[in-house]
Each structure stands twice: as C-alpha cells, then as structure tokens.
mmCIF file of N, CA and C and ligand atoms in Angstrom:
data_model
loop_
_atom_site.group_PDB
_atom_site.id
_atom_site.type_symbol
_atom_site.label_atom_id
_atom_site.label_comp_id
_atom_site.label_asym_id
_atom_site.label_seq_id
_atom_site.Cartn_x
_atom_site.Cartn_y
_atom_site.Cartn_z
ATOM 1 N N MET A 12 -22.420 -16.703 -28.367
ATOM 2 C CA MET A 12 -21.287 -17.165 -27.557
ATOM 3 C C MET A 12 -20.752 -16.007 -26.716
ATOM 4 N N LYS A 13 -20.553 -16.274 -25.449
ATOM 5 C CA LYS A 13 -19.993 -15.256 -24.559
ATOM 6 C C LYS A 13 -18.486 -15.144 -24.769
ATOM 7 N N SER A 14 -17.955 -14.020 -24.402
ATOM 8 C CA SER A 14 -16.505 -13.895 -24.334
ATOM 9 C C SER A 14 -16.039 -14.430 -22.977
ATOM 10 N N THR A 15 -14.772 -14.804 -22.913
ATOM 11 C CA THR A 15 -14.231 -15.282 -21.632
ATOM 12 C C THR A 15 -14.313 -14.186 -20.573
ATOM 13 N N ARG A 16 -14.147 -12.943 -21.024
ATOM 14 C CA ARG A 16 -14.200 -11.828 -20.068
ATOM 15 C C ARG A 16 -15.577 -11.732 -19.431
ATOM 16 N N LYS A 17 -16.620 -11.898 -20.267
ATOM 17 C CA LYS A 17 -17.978 -11.837 -19.735
ATOM 18 C C LYS A 17 -18.253 -13.053 -18.848
ATOM 19 N N GLY A 18 -17.737 -14.215 -19.261
ATOM 20 C CA GLY A 18 -17.891 -15.408 -18.432
ATOM 21 C C GLY A 18 -17.289 -15.234 -17.051
ATOM 22 N N LEU A 19 -16.130 -14.598 -16.997
ATOM 23 C CA LEU A 19 -15.487 -14.326 -15.717
ATOM 24 C C LEU A 19 -16.336 -13.357 -14.892
ATOM 25 N N ARG A 20 -16.862 -12.338 -15.571
ATOM 26 C CA ARG A 20 -17.649 -11.326 -14.865
ATOM 27 C C ARG A 20 -18.950 -11.924 -14.347
ATOM 28 N N ASP A 21 -19.559 -12.833 -15.138
ATOM 29 C CA ASP A 21 -20.839 -13.429 -14.752
ATOM 30 C C ASP A 21 -20.682 -14.576 -13.757
ATOM 31 N N GLY A 22 -19.443 -14.990 -13.483
ATOM 32 C CA GLY A 22 -19.220 -16.089 -12.556
ATOM 33 C C GLY A 22 -19.332 -17.460 -13.192
ATOM 34 N N ASP A 23 -19.409 -17.526 -14.530
ATOM 35 C CA ASP A 23 -19.426 -18.811 -15.232
ATOM 36 C C ASP A 23 -18.034 -19.427 -15.279
ATOM 37 N N LEU A 24 -17.043 -18.565 -15.205
ATOM 38 C CA LEU A 24 -15.649 -18.981 -15.282
ATOM 39 C C LEU A 24 -14.886 -18.397 -14.104
ATOM 40 N N PHE A 25 -13.810 -19.075 -13.748
ATOM 41 C CA PHE A 25 -12.872 -18.459 -12.809
ATOM 42 C C PHE A 25 -11.476 -18.865 -13.209
ATOM 43 N N LYS A 26 -10.491 -18.213 -12.622
ATOM 44 C CA LYS A 26 -9.106 -18.577 -12.897
ATOM 45 C C LYS A 26 -8.571 -19.395 -11.737
ATOM 46 N N ASP A 27 -7.944 -20.517 -12.063
ATOM 47 C CA ASP A 27 -7.393 -21.358 -11.004
ATOM 48 C C ASP A 27 -6.057 -20.781 -10.536
ATOM 49 N N THR A 28 -5.402 -21.510 -9.645
ATOM 50 C CA THR A 28 -4.170 -20.978 -9.050
ATOM 51 C C THR A 28 -3.059 -20.807 -10.079
ATOM 52 N N TYR A 29 -3.192 -21.480 -11.225
ATOM 53 C CA TYR A 29 -2.208 -21.320 -12.300
ATOM 54 C C TYR A 29 -2.686 -20.329 -13.355
ATOM 55 N N GLU A 30 -3.752 -19.553 -13.010
ATOM 56 C CA GLU A 30 -4.289 -18.536 -13.925
ATOM 57 C C GLU A 30 -4.926 -19.147 -15.164
ATOM 58 N N ARG A 31 -5.326 -20.408 -15.077
ATOM 59 C CA ARG A 31 -6.011 -21.031 -16.207
ATOM 60 C C ARG A 31 -7.509 -20.780 -16.086
ATOM 61 N N LEU A 32 -8.153 -20.553 -17.227
ATOM 62 C CA LEU A 32 -9.603 -20.353 -17.229
ATOM 63 C C LEU A 32 -10.300 -21.676 -16.947
ATOM 64 N N THR A 33 -11.207 -21.655 -15.994
ATOM 65 C CA THR A 33 -11.853 -22.874 -15.515
ATOM 66 C C THR A 33 -13.361 -22.666 -15.483
ATOM 67 N N CYS A 34 -14.111 -23.686 -15.912
ATOM 68 C CA CYS A 34 -15.573 -23.650 -15.854
ATOM 69 C C CYS A 34 -16.016 -23.746 -14.393
ATOM 70 N N ALA A 35 -16.843 -22.811 -13.967
ATOM 71 C CA ALA A 35 -17.251 -22.776 -12.562
ATOM 72 C C ALA A 35 -18.143 -23.962 -12.199
ATOM 73 N N ASP A 36 -18.974 -24.414 -13.138
ATOM 74 C CA ASP A 36 -19.887 -25.526 -12.867
ATOM 75 C C ASP A 36 -19.135 -26.851 -12.756
ATOM 76 N N CYS A 37 -18.239 -27.106 -13.701
ATOM 77 C CA CYS A 37 -17.604 -28.416 -13.821
ATOM 78 C C CYS A 37 -16.216 -28.443 -13.183
ATOM 79 N N GLU A 38 -15.658 -27.262 -12.898
ATOM 80 C CA GLU A 38 -14.300 -27.158 -12.386
ATOM 81 C C GLU A 38 -13.304 -27.869 -13.304
ATOM 82 N N GLN A 39 -13.527 -27.700 -14.610
ATOM 83 C CA GLN A 39 -12.626 -28.237 -15.625
ATOM 84 C C GLN A 39 -11.946 -27.063 -16.328
ATOM 85 N N VAL A 40 -10.644 -27.218 -16.561
ATOM 86 C CA VAL A 40 -9.910 -26.185 -17.282
ATOM 87 C C VAL A 40 -10.364 -26.195 -18.739
ATOM 88 N N LEU A 41 -10.631 -25.022 -19.274
ATOM 89 C CA LEU A 41 -11.116 -24.916 -20.644
ATOM 90 C C LEU A 41 -10.042 -25.330 -21.647
ATOM 91 N N LYS A 42 -10.472 -26.026 -22.678
ATOM 92 C CA LYS A 42 -9.594 -26.373 -23.792
ATOM 93 C C LYS A 42 -9.560 -25.203 -24.785
ATOM 94 N N THR A 43 -8.481 -25.123 -25.507
ATOM 95 C CA THR A 43 -8.346 -24.075 -26.517
ATOM 96 C C THR A 43 -8.427 -24.687 -27.900
ATOM 97 N N LYS A 44 -9.280 -24.099 -28.730
ATOM 98 C CA LYS A 44 -9.333 -24.513 -30.126
ATOM 99 C C LYS A 44 -8.950 -23.309 -30.973
ATOM 100 N N ASN A 45 -7.903 -23.467 -31.730
ATOM 101 C CA ASN A 45 -7.455 -22.375 -32.571
ATOM 102 C C ASN A 45 -8.154 -22.475 -33.913
ATOM 103 N N ASP A 46 -8.996 -21.508 -34.174
ATOM 104 C CA ASP A 46 -9.764 -21.511 -35.412
ATOM 105 C C ASP A 46 -9.132 -20.550 -36.400
ATOM 106 N N PRO A 47 -8.559 -21.078 -37.479
ATOM 107 C CA PRO A 47 -7.870 -20.190 -38.421
ATOM 108 C C PRO A 47 -8.804 -19.204 -39.112
ATOM 109 N N ASP A 48 -10.121 -19.496 -39.094
ATOM 110 C CA ASP A 48 -11.070 -18.580 -39.727
ATOM 111 C C ASP A 48 -11.422 -17.398 -38.832
ATOM 112 N N ASN A 49 -11.068 -17.488 -37.568
ATOM 113 C CA ASN A 49 -11.418 -16.429 -36.634
ATOM 114 C C ASN A 49 -10.159 -15.775 -36.088
ATOM 115 N N VAL A 50 -10.312 -14.522 -35.707
ATOM 116 C CA VAL A 50 -9.165 -13.822 -35.120
ATOM 117 C C VAL A 50 -9.002 -14.191 -33.649
ATOM 118 N N PHE A 51 -10.037 -14.818 -33.095
ATOM 119 C CA PHE A 51 -9.963 -15.188 -31.678
ATOM 120 C C PHE A 51 -9.956 -16.704 -31.529
ATOM 121 N N ASP A 52 -9.459 -17.192 -30.410
ATOM 122 C CA ASP A 52 -9.502 -18.615 -30.077
ATOM 123 C C ASP A 52 -10.863 -18.946 -29.462
ATOM 124 N N ILE A 53 -11.283 -20.190 -29.642
ATOM 125 C CA ILE A 53 -12.487 -20.687 -28.991
ATOM 126 C C ILE A 53 -12.040 -21.506 -27.767
ATOM 127 N N ARG A 54 -12.586 -21.173 -26.600
ATOM 128 C CA ARG A 54 -12.295 -21.917 -25.386
ATOM 129 C C ARG A 54 -13.520 -22.756 -25.058
ATOM 130 N N THR A 55 -13.317 -24.033 -24.835
ATOM 131 C CA THR A 55 -14.431 -24.953 -24.623
ATOM 132 C C THR A 55 -14.251 -25.722 -23.326
ATOM 133 N N CYS A 56 -15.317 -25.837 -22.543
ATOM 134 C CA CYS A 56 -15.293 -26.705 -21.365
ATOM 135 C C CYS A 56 -15.409 -28.153 -21.836
ATOM 136 N N PRO A 57 -14.478 -29.038 -21.421
ATOM 137 C CA PRO A 57 -14.521 -30.429 -21.880
ATOM 138 C C PRO A 57 -15.705 -31.202 -21.307
ATOM 139 N N ASP A 58 -16.321 -30.682 -20.266
ATOM 140 C CA ASP A 58 -17.416 -31.392 -19.605
ATOM 141 C C ASP A 58 -18.773 -30.980 -20.160
ATOM 142 N N CYS A 59 -19.093 -29.699 -20.093
ATOM 143 C CA CYS A 59 -20.430 -29.247 -20.512
ATOM 144 C C CYS A 59 -20.420 -28.651 -21.916
ATOM 145 N N SER A 60 -19.239 -28.585 -22.544
ATOM 146 C CA SER A 60 -19.093 -28.133 -23.936
ATOM 147 C C SER A 60 -19.506 -26.675 -24.149
ATOM 148 N N THR A 61 -19.609 -25.922 -23.080
ATOM 149 C CA THR A 61 -19.874 -24.497 -23.253
ATOM 150 C C THR A 61 -18.671 -23.834 -23.895
ATOM 151 N N GLN A 62 -18.966 -22.975 -24.883
ATOM 152 C CA GLN A 62 -17.890 -22.339 -25.620
ATOM 153 C C GLN A 62 -17.823 -20.858 -25.312
ATOM 154 N N TYR A 63 -16.616 -20.363 -25.270
ATOM 155 C CA TYR A 63 -16.372 -18.936 -25.066
ATOM 156 C C TYR A 63 -15.388 -18.484 -26.113
ATOM 157 N N LYS A 64 -15.529 -17.251 -26.532
ATOM 158 C CA LYS A 64 -14.524 -16.716 -27.430
ATOM 159 C C LYS A 64 -13.506 -15.927 -26.609
ATOM 160 N N ASP A 65 -12.253 -16.193 -26.914
ATOM 161 C CA ASP A 65 -11.164 -15.572 -26.168
ATOM 162 C C ASP A 65 -10.655 -14.377 -26.987
ATOM 163 N N LEU A 66 -11.216 -13.233 -26.711
ATOM 164 C CA LEU A 66 -10.854 -12.042 -27.468
ATOM 165 C C LEU A 66 -9.484 -11.536 -27.021
ATOM 166 N N PRO A 67 -8.703 -11.057 -27.967
ATOM 167 C CA PRO A 67 -7.381 -10.552 -27.605
ATOM 168 C C PRO A 67 -7.463 -9.275 -26.751
HETATM 169 ZN ZN1 ZN B 10 -18.426 -26.835 -17.823
#
C-alpha cells in the first residue's frame, strides 16, 4: 500500500480546492477508515477501491 504522500508525488492523488485528497483517475474524494489496530488511517477511493495509508 502506498502512502498518501507517495500517491501525491506519483500523480495518483491530488488535492481539490478544499484540500481534500482526491483520486486522480476517478476524481473521487478519498474516504477515511480509522483502523484502531494501526497508528495511521486508511484512505480509500470509493470508486476504484485503491487504498493509501495516511501517515502522520
Ligand atoms: Zn479511484
């Protein structure tokens, strides 16, 4: 799983005008899943289901 930072760098993600992380392919704002087992949140595209880890 890529980090959101790497996704942004690779052009898989971009930030919309409200600074929300958005999937570049689907132009869908990523959903956040808070996983209590992990120190980071999982960000998921609702369209293509690609997951990114949102490192602090
Ligand atoms: Zn997508």
